[in-house]
mmCIF file of N, CA and C in Angstrom:
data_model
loop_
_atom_site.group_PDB
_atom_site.id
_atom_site.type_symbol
_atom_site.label_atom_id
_atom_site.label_comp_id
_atom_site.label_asym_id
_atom_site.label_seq_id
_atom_site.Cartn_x
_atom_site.Cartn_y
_atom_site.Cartn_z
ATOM 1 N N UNK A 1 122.226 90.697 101.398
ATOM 2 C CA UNK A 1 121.747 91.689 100.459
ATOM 3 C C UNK A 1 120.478 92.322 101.003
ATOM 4 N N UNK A 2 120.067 93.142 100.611
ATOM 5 C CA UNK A 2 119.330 94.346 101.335
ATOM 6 C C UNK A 2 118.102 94.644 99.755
ATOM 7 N N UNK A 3 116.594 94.610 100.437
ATOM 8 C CA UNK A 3 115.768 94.613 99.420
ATOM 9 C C UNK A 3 114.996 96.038 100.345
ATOM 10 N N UNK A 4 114.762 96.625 99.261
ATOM 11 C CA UNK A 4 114.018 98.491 99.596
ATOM 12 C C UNK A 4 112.918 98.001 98.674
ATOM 13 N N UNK A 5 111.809 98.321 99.389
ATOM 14 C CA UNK A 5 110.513 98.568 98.480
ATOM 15 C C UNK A 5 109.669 99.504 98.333
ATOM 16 N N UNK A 6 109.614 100.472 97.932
ATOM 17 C CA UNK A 6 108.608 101.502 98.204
ATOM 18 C C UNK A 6 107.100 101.471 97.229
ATOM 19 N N UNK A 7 106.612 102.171 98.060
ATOM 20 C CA UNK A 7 104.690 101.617 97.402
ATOM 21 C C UNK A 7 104.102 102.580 97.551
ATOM 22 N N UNK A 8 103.479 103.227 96.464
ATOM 23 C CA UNK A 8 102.471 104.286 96.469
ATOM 24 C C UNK A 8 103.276 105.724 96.093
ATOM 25 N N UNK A 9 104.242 105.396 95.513
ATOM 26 C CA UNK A 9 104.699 106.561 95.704
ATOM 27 C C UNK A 9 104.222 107.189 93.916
ATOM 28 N N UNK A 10 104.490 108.657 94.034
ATOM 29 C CA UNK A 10 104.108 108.648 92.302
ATOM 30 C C UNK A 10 105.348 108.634 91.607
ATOM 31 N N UNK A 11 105.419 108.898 90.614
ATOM 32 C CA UNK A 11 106.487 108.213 89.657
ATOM 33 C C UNK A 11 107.508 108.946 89.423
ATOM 34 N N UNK A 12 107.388 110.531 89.914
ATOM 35 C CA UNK A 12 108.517 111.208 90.199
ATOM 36 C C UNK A 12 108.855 111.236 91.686
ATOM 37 N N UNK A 13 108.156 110.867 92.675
ATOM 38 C CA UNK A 13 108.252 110.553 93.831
ATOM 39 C C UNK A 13 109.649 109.244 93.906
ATOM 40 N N UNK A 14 109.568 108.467 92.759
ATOM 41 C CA UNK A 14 109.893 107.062 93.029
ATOM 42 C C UNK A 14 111.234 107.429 92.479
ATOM 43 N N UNK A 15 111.488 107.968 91.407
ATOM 44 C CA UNK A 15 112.570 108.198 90.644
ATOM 45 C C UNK A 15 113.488 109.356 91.014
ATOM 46 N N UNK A 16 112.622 110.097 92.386
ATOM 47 C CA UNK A 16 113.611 110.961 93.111
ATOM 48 C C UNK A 16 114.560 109.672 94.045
ATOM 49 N N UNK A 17 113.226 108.888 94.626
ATOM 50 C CA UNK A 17 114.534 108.245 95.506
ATOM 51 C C UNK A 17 114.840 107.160 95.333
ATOM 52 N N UNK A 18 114.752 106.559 93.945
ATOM 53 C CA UNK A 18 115.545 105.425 93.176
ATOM 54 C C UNK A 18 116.872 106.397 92.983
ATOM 55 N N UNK A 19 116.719 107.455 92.464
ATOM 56 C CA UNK A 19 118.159 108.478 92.073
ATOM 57 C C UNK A 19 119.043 108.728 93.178
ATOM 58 N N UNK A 20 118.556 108.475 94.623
ATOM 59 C CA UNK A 20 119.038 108.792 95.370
ATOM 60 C C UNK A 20 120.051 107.484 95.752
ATOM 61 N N UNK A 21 119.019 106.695 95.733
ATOM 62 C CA UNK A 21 119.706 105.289 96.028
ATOM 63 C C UNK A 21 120.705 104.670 94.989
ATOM 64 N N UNK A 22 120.484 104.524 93.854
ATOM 65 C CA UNK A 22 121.733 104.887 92.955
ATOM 66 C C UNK A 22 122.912 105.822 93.179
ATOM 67 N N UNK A 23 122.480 106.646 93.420
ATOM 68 C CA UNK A 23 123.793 107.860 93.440
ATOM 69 C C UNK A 23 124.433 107.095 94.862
ATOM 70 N N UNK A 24 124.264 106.850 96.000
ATOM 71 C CA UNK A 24 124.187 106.007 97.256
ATOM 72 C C UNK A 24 125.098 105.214 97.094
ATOM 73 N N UNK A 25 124.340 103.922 96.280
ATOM 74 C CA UNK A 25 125.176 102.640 96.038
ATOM 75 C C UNK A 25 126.541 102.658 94.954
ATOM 76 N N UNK A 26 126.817 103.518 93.810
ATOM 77 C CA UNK A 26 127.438 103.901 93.065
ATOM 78 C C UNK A 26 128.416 104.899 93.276
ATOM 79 N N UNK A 27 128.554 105.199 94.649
ATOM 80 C CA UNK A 27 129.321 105.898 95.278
ATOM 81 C C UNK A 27 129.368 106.931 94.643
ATOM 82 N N UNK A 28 128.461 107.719 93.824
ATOM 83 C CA UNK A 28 128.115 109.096 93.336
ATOM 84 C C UNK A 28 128.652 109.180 91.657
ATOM 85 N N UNK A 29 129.126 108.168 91.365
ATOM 86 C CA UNK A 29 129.835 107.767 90.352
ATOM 87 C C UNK A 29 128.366 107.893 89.070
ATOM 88 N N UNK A 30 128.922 108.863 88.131
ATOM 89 C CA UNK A 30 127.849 109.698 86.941
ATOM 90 C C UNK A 30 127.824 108.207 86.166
ATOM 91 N N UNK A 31 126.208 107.930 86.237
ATOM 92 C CA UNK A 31 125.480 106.605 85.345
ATOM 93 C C UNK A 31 125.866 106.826 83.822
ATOM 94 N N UNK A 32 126.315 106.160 83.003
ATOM 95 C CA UNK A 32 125.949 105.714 81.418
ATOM 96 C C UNK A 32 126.045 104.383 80.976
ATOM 97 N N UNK A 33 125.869 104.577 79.744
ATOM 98 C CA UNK A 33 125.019 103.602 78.963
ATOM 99 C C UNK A 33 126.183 102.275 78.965
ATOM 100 N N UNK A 34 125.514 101.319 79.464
ATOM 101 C CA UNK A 34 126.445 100.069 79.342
ATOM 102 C C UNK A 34 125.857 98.809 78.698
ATOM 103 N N UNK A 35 127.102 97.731 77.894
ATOM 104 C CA UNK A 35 126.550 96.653 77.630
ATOM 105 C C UNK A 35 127.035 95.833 78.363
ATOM 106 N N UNK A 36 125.679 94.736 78.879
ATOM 107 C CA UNK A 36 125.546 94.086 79.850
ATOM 108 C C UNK A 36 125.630 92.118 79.452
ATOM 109 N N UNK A 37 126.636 91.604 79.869
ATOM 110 C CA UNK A 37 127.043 90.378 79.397
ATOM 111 C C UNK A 37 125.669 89.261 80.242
ATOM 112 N N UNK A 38 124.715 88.447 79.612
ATOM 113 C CA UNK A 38 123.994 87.460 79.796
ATOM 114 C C UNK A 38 124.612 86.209 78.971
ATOM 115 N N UNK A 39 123.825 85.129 79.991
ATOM 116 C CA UNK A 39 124.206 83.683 79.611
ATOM 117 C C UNK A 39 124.466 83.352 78.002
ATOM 118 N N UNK A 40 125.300 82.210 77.792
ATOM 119 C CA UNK A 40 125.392 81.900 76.327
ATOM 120 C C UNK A 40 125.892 83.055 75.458
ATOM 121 N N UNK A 41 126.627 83.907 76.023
ATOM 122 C CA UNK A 41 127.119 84.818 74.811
ATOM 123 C C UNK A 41 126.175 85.642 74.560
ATOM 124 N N UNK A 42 125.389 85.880 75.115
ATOM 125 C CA UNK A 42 124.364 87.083 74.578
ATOM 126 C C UNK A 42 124.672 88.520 75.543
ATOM 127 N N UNK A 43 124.401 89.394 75.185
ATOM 128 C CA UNK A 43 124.147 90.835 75.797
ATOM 129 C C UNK A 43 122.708 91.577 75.837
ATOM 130 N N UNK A 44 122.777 92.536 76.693
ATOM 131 C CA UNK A 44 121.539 93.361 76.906
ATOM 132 C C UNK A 44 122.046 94.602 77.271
ATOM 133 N N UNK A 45 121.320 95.621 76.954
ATOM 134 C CA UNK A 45 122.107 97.213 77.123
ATOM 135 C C UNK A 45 121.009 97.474 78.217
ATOM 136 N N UNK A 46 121.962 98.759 78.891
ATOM 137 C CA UNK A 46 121.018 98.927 80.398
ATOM 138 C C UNK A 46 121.911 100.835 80.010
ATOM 139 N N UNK A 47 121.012 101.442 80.766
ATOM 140 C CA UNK A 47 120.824 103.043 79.787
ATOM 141 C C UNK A 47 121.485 103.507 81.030
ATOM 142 N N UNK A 48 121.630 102.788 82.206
ATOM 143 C CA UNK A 48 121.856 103.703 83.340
ATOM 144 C C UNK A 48 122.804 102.739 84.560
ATOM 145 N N UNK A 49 123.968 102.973 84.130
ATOM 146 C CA UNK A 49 125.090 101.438 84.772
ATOM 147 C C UNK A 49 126.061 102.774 85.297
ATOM 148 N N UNK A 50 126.541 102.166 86.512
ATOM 149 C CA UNK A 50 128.300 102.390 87.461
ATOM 150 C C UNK A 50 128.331 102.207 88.393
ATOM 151 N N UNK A 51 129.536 101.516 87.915
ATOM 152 C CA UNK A 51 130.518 101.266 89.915
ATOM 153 C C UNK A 51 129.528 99.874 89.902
ATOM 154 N N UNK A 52 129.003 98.813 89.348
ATOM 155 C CA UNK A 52 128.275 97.728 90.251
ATOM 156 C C UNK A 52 126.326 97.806 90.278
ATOM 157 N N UNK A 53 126.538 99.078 89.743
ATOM 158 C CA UNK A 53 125.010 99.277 90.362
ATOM 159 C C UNK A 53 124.377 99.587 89.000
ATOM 160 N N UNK A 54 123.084 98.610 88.137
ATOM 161 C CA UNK A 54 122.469 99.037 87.420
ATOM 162 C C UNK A 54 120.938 99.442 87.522
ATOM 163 N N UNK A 55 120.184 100.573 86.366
ATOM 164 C CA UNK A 55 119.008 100.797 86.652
ATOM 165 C C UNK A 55 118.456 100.804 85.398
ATOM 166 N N UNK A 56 117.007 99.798 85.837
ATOM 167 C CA UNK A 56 116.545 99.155 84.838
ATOM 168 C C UNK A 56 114.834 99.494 85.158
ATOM 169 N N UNK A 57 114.057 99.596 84.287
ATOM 170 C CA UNK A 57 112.769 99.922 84.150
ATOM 171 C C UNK A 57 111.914 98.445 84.308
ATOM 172 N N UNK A 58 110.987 98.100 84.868
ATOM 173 C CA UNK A 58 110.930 96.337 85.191
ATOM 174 C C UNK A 58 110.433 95.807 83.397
ATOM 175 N N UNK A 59 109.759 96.832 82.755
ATOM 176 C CA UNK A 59 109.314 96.211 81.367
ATOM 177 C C UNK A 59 111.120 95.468 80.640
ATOM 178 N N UNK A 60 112.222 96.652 81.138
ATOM 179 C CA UNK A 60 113.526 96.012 80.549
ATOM 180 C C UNK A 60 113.995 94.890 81.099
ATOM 181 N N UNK A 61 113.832 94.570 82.195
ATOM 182 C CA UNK A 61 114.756 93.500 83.029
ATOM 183 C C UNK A 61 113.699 92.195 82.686
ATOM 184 N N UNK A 62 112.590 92.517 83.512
ATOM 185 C CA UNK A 62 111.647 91.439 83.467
ATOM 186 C C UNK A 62 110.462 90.853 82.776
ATOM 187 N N UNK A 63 110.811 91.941 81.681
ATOM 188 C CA UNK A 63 109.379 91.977 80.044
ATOM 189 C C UNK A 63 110.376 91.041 79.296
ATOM 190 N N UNK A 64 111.520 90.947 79.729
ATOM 191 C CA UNK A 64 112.492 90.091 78.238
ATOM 192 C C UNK A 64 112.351 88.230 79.148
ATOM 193 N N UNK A 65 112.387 87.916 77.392
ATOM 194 C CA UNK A 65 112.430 85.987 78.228
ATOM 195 C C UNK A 65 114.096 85.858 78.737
ATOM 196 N N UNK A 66 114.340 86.315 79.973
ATOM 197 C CA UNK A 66 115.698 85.752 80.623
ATOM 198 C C UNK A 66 115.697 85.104 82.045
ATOM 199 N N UNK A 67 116.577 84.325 81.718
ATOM 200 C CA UNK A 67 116.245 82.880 82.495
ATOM 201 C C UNK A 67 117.331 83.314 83.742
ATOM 202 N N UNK A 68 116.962 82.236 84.710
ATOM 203 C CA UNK A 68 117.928 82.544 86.171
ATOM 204 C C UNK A 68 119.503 82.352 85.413
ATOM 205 N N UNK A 69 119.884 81.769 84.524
ATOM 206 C CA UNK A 69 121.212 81.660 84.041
ATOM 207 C C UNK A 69 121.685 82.963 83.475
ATOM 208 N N UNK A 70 120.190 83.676 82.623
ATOM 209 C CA UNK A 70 120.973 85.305 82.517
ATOM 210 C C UNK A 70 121.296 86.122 83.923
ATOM 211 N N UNK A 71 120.751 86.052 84.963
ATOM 212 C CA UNK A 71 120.972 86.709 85.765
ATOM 213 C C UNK A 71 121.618 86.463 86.517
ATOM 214 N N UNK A 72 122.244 85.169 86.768
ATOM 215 C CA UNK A 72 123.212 85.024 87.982
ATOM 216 C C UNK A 72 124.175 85.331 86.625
ATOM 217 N N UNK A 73 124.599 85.709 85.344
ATOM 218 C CA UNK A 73 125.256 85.656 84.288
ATOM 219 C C UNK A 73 125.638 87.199 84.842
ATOM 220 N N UNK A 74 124.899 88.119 85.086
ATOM 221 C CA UNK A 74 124.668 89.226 85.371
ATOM 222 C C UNK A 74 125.273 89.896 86.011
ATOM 223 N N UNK A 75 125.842 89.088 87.422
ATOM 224 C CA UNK A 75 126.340 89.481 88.867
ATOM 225 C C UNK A 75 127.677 88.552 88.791
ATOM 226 N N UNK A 76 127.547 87.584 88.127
ATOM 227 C CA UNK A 76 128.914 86.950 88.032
ATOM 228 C C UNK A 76 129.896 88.359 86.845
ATOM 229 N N UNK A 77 129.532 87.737 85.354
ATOM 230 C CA UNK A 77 130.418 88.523 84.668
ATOM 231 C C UNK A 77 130.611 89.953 84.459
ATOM 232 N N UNK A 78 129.469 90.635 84.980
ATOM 233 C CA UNK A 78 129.298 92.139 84.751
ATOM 234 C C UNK A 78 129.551 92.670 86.119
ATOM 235 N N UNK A 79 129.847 91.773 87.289
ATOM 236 C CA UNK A 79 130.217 92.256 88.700
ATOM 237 C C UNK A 79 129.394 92.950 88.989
ATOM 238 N N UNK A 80 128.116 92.879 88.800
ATOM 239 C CA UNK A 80 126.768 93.568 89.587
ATOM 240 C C UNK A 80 126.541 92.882 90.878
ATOM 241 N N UNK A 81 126.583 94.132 91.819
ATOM 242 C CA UNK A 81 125.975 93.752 92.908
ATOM 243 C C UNK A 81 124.793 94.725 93.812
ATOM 244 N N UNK A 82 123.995 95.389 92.245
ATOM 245 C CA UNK A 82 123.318 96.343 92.764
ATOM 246 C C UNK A 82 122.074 96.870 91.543
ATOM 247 N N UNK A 83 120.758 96.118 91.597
ATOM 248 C CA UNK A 83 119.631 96.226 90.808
ATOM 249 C C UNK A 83 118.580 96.787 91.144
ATOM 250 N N UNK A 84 118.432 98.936 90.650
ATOM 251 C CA UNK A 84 117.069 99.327 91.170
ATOM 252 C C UNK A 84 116.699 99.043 89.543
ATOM 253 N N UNK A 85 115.595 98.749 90.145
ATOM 254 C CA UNK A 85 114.040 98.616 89.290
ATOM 255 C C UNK A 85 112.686 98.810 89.626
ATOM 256 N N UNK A 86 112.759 99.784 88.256
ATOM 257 C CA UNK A 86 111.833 101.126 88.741
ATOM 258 C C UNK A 86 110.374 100.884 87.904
ATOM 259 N N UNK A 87 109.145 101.113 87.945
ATOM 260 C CA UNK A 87 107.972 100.714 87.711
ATOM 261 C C UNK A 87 107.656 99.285 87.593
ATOM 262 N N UNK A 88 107.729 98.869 88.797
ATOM 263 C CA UNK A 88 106.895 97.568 89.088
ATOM 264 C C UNK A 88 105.508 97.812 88.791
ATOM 265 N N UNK A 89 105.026 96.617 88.507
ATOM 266 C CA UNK A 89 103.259 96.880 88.492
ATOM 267 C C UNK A 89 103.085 95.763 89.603
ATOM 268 N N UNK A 90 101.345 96.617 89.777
ATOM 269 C CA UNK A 90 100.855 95.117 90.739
ATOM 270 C C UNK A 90 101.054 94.383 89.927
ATOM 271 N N UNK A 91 101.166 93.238 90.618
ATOM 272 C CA UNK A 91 100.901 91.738 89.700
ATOM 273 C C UNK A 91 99.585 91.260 89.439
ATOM 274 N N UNK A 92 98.888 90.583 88.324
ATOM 275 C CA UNK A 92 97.846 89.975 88.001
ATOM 276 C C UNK A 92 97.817 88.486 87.662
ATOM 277 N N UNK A 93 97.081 87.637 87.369
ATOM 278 C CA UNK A 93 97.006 86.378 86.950
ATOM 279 C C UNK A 93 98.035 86.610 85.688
ATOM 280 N N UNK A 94 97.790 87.590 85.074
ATOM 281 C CA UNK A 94 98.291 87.454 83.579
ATOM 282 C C UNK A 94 99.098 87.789 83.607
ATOM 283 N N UNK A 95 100.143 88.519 84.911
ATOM 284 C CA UNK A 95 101.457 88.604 84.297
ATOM 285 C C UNK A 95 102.601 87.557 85.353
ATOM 286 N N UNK A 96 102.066 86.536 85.220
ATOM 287 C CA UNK A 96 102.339 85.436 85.741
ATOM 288 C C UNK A 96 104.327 85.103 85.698
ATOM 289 N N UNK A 97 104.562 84.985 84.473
ATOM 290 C CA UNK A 97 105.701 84.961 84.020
ATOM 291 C C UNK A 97 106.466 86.065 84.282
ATOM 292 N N UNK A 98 106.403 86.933 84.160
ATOM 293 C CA UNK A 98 107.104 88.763 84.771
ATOM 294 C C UNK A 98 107.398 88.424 86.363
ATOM 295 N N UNK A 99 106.139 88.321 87.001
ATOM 296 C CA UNK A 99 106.738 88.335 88.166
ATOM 297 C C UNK A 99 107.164 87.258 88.988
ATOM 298 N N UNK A 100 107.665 85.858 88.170
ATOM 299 C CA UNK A 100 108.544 84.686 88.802
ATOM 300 C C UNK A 100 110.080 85.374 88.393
ATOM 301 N N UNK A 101 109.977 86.135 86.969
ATOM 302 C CA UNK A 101 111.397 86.882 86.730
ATOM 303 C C UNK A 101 112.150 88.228 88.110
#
């Protein structure tokens, strides 16, 4: 698997080529709104899903309490094999928990 990081960019800078890379991995295939199967029977909606590839804002993916069982839940039952996530923050002492997610 293949990790892209880009840094410094501004926020339409980032979301030009998160869009790009989506459109990329999704084989051009037009994003909508999907519900997304996590551990134990639970779900989570993601605003911008196709073809494998979802896009998630980091407050959505990694602001919620979900455990490594939601996420390998993620790529197993929802056949994801493709997660941009878009406004990372630096990390601080205090967001300790966010960024082990």
């Amino acid at each position: 698997s293949d990790f892209i990081v880009f840094d410094g960019l501004s926020s339409a800078g980032a979301d030009s080529v998160l869009g790009a890379a989506f459109e990329q991995a999704s084989s051009g295939r037009e994003p909508s709104q999907r519900t997304i199967p996590v551990a134990w029977g639970r779900t989570m909606s993601c605003e911008r899903a196709a073809d494998g590839v979802v896009w998630f804002s980091f407050d959505e993916l990694c602001g919620q309490p979900l455990s490594a069982d939601d996420y390998a839940a993620m790529v197993a039952k929802a056949e994801l094999h493709t997660f941009i996530l878009a406004g990372v923050p630096r990390f601080t002492l205090r967001s300790h928990n966010e960024a082990r997610r």
